[in-house]
GROMACS .gro file of N, CA and C in nm:
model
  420
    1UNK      N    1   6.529   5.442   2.279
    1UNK     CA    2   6.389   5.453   2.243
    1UNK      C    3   6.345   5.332   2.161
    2UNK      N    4   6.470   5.270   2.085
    2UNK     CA    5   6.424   5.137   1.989
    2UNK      C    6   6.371   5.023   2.088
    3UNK      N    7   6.403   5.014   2.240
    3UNK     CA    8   6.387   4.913   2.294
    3UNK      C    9   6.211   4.960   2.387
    4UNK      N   10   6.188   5.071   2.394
    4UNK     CA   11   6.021   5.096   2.402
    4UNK      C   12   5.960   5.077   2.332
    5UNK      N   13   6.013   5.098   2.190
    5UNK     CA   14   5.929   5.067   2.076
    5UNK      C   15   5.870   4.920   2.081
    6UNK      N   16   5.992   4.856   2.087
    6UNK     CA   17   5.996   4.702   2.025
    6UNK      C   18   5.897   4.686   2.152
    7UNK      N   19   5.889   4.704   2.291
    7UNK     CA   20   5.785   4.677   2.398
    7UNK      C   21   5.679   4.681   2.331
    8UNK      N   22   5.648   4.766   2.320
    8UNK     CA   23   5.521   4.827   2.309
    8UNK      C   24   5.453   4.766   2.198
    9UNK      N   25   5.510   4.756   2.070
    9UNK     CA   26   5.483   4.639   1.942
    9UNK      C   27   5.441   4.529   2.003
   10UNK      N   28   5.534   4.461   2.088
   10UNK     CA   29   5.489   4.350   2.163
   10UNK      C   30   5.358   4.301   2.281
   11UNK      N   31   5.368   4.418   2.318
   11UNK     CA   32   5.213   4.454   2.379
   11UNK      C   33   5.092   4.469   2.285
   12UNK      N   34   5.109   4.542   2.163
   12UNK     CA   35   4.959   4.526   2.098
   12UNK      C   36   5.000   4.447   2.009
   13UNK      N   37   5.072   4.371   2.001
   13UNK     CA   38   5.055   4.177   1.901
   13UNK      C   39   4.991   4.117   1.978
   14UNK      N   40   5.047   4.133   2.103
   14UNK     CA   41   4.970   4.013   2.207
   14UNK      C   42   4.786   4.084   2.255
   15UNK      N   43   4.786   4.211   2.201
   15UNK     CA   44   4.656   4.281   2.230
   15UNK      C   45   4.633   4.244   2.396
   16UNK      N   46   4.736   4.309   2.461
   16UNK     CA   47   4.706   4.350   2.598
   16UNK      C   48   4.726   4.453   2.637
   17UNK      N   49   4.647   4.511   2.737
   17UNK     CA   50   4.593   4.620   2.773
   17UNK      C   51   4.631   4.652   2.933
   18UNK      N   52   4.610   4.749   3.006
   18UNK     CA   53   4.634   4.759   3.175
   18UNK      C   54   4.491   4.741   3.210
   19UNK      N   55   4.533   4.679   3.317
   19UNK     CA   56   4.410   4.627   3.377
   19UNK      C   57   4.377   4.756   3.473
   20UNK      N   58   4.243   4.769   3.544
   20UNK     CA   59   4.225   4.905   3.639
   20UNK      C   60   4.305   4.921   3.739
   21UNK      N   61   4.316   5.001   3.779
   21UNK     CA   62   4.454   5.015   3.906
   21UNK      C   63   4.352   5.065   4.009
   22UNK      N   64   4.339   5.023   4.192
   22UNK     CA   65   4.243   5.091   4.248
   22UNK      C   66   4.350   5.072   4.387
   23UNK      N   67   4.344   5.203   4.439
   23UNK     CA   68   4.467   5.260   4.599
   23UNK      C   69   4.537   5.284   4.524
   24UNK      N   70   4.678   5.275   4.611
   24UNK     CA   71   4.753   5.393   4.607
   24UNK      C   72   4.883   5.372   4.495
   25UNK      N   73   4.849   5.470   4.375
   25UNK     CA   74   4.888   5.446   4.239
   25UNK      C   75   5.034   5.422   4.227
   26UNK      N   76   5.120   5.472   4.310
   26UNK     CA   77   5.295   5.430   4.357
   26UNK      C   78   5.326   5.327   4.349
   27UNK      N   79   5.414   5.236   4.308
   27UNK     CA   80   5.478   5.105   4.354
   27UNK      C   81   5.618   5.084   4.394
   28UNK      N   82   5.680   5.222   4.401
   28UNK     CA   83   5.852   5.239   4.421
   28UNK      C   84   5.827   5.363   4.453
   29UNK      N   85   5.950   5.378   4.547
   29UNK     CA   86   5.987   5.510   4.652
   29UNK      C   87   6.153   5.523   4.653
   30UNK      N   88   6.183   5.630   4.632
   30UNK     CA   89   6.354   5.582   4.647
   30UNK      C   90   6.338   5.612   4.820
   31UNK      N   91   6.264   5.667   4.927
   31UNK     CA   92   6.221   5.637   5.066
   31UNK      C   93   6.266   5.743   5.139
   32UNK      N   94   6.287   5.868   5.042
   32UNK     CA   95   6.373   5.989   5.115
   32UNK      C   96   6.219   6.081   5.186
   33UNK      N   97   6.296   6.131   5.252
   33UNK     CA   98   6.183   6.236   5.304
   33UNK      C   99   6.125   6.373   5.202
   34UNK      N  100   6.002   6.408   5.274
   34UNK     CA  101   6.024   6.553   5.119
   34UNK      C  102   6.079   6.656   5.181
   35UNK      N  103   6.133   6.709   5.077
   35UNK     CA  104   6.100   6.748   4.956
   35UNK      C  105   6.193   6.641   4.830
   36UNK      N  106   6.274   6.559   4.892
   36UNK     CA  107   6.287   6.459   4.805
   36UNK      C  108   6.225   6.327   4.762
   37UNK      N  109   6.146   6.339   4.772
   37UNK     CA  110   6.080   6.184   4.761
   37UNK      C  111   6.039   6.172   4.642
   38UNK      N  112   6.045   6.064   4.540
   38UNK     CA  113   6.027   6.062   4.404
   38UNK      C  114   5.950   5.910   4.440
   39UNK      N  115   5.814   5.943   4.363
   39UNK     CA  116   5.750   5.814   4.361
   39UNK      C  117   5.705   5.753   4.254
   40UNK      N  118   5.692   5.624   4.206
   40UNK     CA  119   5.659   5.617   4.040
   40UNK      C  120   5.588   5.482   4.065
   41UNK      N  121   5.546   5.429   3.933
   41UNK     CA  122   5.468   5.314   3.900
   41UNK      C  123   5.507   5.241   3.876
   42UNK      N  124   5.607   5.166   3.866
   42UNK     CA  125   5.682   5.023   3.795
   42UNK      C  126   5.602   4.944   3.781
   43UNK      N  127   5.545   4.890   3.920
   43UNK     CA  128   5.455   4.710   3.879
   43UNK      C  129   5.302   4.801   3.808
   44UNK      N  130   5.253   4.684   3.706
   44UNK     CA  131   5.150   4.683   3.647
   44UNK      C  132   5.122   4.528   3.580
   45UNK      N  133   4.958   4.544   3.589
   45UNK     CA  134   4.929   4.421   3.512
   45UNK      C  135   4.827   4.433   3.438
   46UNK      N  136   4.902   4.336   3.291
   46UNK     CA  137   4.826   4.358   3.195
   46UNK      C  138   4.705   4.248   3.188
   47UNK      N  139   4.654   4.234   3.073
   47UNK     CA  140   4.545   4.128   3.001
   47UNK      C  141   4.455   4.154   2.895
   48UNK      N  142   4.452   4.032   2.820
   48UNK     CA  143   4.382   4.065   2.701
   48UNK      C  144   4.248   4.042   2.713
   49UNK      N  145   4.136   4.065   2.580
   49UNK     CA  146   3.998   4.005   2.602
   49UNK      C  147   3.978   3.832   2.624
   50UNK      N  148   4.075   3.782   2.603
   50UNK     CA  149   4.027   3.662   2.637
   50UNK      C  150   4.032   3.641   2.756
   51UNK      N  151   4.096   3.688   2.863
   51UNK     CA  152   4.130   3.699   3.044
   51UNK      C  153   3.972   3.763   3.040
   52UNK      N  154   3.913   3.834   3.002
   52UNK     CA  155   3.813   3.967   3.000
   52UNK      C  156   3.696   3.849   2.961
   53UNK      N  157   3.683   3.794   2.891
   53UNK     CA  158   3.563   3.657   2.876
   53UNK      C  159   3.564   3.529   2.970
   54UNK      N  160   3.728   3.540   3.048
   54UNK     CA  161   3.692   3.445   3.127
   54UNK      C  162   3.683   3.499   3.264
   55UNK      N  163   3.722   3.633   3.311
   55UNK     CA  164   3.738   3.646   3.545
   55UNK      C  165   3.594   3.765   3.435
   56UNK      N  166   3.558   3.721   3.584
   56UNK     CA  167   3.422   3.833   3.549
   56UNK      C  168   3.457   4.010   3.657
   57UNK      N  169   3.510   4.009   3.708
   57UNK     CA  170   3.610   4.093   3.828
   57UNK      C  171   3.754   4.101   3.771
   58UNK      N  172   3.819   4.198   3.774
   58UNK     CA  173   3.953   4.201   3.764
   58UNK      C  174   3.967   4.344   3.775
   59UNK      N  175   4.073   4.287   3.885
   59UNK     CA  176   4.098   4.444   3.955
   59UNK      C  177   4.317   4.465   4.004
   60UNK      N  178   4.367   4.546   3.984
   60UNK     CA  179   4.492   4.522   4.062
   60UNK      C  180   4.487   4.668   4.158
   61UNK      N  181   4.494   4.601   4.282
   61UNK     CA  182   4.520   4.717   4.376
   61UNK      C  183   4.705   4.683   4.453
   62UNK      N  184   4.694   4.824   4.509
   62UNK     CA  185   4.835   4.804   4.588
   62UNK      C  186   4.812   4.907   4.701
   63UNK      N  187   4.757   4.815   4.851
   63UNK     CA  188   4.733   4.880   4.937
   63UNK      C  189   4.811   4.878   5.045
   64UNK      N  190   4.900   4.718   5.020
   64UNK     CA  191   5.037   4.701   5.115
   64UNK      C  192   5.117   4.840   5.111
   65UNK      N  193   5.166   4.840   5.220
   65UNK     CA  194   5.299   4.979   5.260
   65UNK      C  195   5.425   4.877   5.240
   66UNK      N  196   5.464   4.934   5.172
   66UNK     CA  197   5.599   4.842   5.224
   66UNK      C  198   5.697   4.905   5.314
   67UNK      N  199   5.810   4.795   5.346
   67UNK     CA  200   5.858   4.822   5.506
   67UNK      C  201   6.032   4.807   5.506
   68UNK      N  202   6.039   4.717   5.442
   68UNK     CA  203   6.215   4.755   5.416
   68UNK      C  204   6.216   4.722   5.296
   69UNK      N  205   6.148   4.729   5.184
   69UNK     CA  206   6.213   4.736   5.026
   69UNK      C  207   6.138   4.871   5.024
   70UNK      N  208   6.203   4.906   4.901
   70UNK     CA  209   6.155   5.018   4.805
   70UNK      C  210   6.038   5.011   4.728
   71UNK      N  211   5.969   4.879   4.716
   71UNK     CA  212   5.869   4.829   4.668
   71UNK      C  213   5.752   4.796   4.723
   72UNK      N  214   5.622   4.856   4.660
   72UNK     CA  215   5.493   4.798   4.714
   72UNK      C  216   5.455   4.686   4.623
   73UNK      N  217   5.432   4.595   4.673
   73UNK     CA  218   5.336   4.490   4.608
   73UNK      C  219   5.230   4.476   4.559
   74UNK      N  220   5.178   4.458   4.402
   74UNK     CA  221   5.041   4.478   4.403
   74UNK      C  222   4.952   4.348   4.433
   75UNK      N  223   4.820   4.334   4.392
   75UNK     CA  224   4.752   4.206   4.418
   75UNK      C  225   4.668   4.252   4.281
   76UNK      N  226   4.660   4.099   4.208
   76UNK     CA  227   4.506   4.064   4.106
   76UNK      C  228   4.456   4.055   4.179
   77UNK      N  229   4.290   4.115   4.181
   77UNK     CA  230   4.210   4.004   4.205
   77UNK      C  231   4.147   3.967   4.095
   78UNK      N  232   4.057   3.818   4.092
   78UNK     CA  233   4.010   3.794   4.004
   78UNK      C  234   3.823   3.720   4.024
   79UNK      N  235   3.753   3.716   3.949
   79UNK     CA  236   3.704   3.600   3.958
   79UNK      C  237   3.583   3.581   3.856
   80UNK      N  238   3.591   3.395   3.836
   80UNK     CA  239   3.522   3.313   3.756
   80UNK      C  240   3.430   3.368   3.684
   81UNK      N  241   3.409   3.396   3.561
   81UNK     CA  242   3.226   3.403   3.533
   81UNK      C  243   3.179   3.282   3.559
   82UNK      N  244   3.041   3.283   3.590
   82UNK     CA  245   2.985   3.164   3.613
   82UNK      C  246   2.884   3.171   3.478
   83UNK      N  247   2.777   3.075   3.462
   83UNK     CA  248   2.723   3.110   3.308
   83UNK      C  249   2.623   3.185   3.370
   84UNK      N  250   2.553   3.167   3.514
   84UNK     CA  251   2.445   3.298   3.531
   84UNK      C  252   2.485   3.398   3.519
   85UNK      N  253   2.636   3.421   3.561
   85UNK     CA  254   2.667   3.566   3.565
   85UNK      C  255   2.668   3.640   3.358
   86UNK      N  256   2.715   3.595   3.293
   86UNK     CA  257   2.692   3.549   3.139
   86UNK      C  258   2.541   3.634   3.110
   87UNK      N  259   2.463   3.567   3.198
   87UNK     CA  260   2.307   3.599   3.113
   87UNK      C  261   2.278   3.718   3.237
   88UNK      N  262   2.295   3.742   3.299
   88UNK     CA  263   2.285   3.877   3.414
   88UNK      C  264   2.327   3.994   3.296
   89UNK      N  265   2.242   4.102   3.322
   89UNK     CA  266   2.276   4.236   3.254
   89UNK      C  267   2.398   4.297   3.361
   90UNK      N  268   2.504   4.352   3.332
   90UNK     CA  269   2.576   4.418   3.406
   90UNK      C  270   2.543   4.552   3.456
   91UNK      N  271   2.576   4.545   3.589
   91UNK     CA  272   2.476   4.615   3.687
   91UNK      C  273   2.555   4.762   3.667
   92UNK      N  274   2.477   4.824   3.682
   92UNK     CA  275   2.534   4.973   3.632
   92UNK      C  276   2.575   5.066   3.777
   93UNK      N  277   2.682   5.152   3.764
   93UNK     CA  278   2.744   5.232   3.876
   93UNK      C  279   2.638   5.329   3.892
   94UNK      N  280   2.613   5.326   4.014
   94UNK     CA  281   2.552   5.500   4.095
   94UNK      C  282   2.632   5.501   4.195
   95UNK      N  283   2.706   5.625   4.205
   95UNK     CA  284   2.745   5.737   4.278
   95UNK      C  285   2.636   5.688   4.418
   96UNK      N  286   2.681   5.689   4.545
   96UNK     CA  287   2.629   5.578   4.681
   96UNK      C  288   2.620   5.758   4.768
   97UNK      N  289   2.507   5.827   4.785
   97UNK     CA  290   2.540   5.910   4.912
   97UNK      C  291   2.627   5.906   5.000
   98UNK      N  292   2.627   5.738   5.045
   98UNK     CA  293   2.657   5.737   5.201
   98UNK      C  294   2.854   5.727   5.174
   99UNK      N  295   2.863   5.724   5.057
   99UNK     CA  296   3.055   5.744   5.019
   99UNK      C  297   3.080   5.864   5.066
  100UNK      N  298   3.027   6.001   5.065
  100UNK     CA  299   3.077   6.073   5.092
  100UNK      C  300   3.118   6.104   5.265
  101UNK      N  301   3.028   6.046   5.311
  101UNK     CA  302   3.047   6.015   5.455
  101UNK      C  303   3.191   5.952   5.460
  102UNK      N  304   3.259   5.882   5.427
  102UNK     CA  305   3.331   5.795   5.471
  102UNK      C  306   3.507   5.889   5.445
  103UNK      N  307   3.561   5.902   5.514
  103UNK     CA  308   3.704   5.952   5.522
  103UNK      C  309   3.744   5.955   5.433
  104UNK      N  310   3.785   5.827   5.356
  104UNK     CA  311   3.895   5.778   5.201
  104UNK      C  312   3.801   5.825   5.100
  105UNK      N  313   3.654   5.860   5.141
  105UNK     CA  314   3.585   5.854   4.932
  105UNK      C  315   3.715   5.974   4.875
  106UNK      N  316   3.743   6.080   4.949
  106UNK     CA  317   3.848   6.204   4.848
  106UNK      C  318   3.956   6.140   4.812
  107UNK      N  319   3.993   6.081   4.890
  107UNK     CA  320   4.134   5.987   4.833
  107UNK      C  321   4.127   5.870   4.735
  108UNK      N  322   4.002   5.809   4.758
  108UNK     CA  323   4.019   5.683   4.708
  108UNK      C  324   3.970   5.749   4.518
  109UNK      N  325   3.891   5.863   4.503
  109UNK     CA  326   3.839   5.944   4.382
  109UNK      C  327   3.996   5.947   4.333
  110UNK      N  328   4.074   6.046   4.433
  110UNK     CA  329   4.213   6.114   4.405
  110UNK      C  330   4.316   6.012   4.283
  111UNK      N  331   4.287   5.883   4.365
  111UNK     CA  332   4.420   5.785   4.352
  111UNK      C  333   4.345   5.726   4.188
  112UNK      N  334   4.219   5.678   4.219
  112UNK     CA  335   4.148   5.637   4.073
  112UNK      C  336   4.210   5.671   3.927
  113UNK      N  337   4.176   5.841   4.011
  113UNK     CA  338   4.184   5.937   3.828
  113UNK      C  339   4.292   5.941   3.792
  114UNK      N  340   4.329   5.912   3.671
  114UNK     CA  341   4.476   5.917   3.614
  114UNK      C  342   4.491   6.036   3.483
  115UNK      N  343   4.553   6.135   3.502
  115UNK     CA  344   4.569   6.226   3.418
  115UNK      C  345   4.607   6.149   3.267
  116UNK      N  346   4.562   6.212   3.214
  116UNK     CA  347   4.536   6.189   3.092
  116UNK      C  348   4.478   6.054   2.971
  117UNK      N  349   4.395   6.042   3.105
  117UNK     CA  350   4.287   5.900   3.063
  117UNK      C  351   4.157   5.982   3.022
  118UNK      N  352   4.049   5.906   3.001
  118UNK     CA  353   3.908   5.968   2.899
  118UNK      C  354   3.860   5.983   3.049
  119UNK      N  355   3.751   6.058   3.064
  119UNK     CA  356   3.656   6.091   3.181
  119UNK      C  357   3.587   5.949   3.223
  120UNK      N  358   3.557   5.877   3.096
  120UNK     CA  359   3.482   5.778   3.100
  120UNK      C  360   3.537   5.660   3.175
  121UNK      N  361   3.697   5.620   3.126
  121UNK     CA  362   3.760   5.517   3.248
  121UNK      C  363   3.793   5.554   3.324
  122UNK      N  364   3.813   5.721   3.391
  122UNK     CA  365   3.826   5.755   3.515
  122UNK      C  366   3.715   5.699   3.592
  123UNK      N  367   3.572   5.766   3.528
  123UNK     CA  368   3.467   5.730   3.613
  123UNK      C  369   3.459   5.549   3.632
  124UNK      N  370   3.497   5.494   3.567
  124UNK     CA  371   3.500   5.360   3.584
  124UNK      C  372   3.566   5.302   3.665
  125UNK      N  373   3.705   5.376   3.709
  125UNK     CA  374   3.800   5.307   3.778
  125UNK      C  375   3.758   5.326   3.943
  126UNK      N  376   3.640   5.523   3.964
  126UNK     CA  377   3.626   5.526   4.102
  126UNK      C  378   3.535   5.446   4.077
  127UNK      N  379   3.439   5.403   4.050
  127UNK     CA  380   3.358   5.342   4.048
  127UNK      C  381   3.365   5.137   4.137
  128UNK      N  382   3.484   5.132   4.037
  128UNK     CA  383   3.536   5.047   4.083
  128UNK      C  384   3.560   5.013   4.277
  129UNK      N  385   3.663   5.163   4.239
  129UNK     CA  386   3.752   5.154   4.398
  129UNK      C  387   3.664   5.155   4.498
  130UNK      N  388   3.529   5.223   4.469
  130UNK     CA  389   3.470   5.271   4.569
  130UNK      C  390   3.361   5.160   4.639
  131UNK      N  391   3.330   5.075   4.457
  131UNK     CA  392   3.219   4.958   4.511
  131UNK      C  393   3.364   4.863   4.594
  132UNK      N  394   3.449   4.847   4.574
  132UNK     CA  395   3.562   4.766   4.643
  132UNK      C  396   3.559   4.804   4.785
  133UNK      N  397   3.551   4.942   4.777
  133UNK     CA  398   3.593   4.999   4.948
  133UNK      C  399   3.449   4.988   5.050
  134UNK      N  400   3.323   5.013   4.929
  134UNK     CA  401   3.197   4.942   5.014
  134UNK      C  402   3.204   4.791   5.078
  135UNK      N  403   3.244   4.704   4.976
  135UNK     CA  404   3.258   4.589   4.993
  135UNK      C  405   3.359   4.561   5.101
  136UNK      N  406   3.452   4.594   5.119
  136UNK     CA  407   3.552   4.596   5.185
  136UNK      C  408   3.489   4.619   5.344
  137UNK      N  409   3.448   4.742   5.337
  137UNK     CA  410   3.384   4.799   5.481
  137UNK      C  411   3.266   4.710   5.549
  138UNK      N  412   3.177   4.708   5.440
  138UNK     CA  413   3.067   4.563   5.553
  138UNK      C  414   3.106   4.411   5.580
  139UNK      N  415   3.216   4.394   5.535
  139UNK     CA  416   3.329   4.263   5.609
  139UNK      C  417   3.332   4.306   5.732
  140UNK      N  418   3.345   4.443   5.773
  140UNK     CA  419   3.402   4.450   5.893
  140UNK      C  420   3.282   4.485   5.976
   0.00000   0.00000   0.00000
């Protein structure tokens, strides 16, 4: 337990935090079938407010499957503030009708919410996944 401790000390000296997590919250499988299958979180990525004053976006998803490791890969994304973006009011989440239409909105809500987080960064994180999965969809 002395060696979580000493982590964790080391995490709020450096005042970093987890960044939002958006898909599918797993990153290791030991790959058995169920009723054995044990799945957990290993990869994560952190950052402090100064990362937070400079990518105006920051997101880590993990939507790769993986295929012969035990491991999914996640991805940052990131990107630049620019100085308009600076003087722009940050645009506020509404809940989109047309999400519920779409197959993944129950899953993509599901994977967001993380038990025993505040209501408030839950709602932030679908919020997230979901403007991602809009965005995502009119690419195609």
């Amino acid at each position: 337990m002395n060696e979580v401790n000493t982590a964790r000390n080391c995490l709020d000296q450096a005042e970093l935090k987890e960044v939002d997590f958006c898909g599918y919250r797993f990153t290791w499988s030991n790959k058995r079938k169920f009723p054995h299958t044990v799945e957990e979180r290993l990869a994560k990525a952190l950052s402090n407010q100064r990362w937070h004053e400079i990518w105006h976006y920051l997101l880590v998803s993990s939507h790769a499957r993986r295929h012969r490791s035990d491991h999914n890969p996640i991805l940052v994304e990131a990107n630049v503030k620019s100085i308009e973006d600076k003087k722009e009011r940050k645009r506020r989440y509404r809940f989109e009708q047309m999400w519920l239409q779409d197959d993944e909105c129950e899953s993509i809500v599901q994977q967001a919410c993380v038990q025993g987080n505040s209501v408030h960064s839950n709602i932030d994180a679908v919020g997230k996944c979901l403007m991602e999965q809009s965005r995502k969809s009119s690419k195609t």
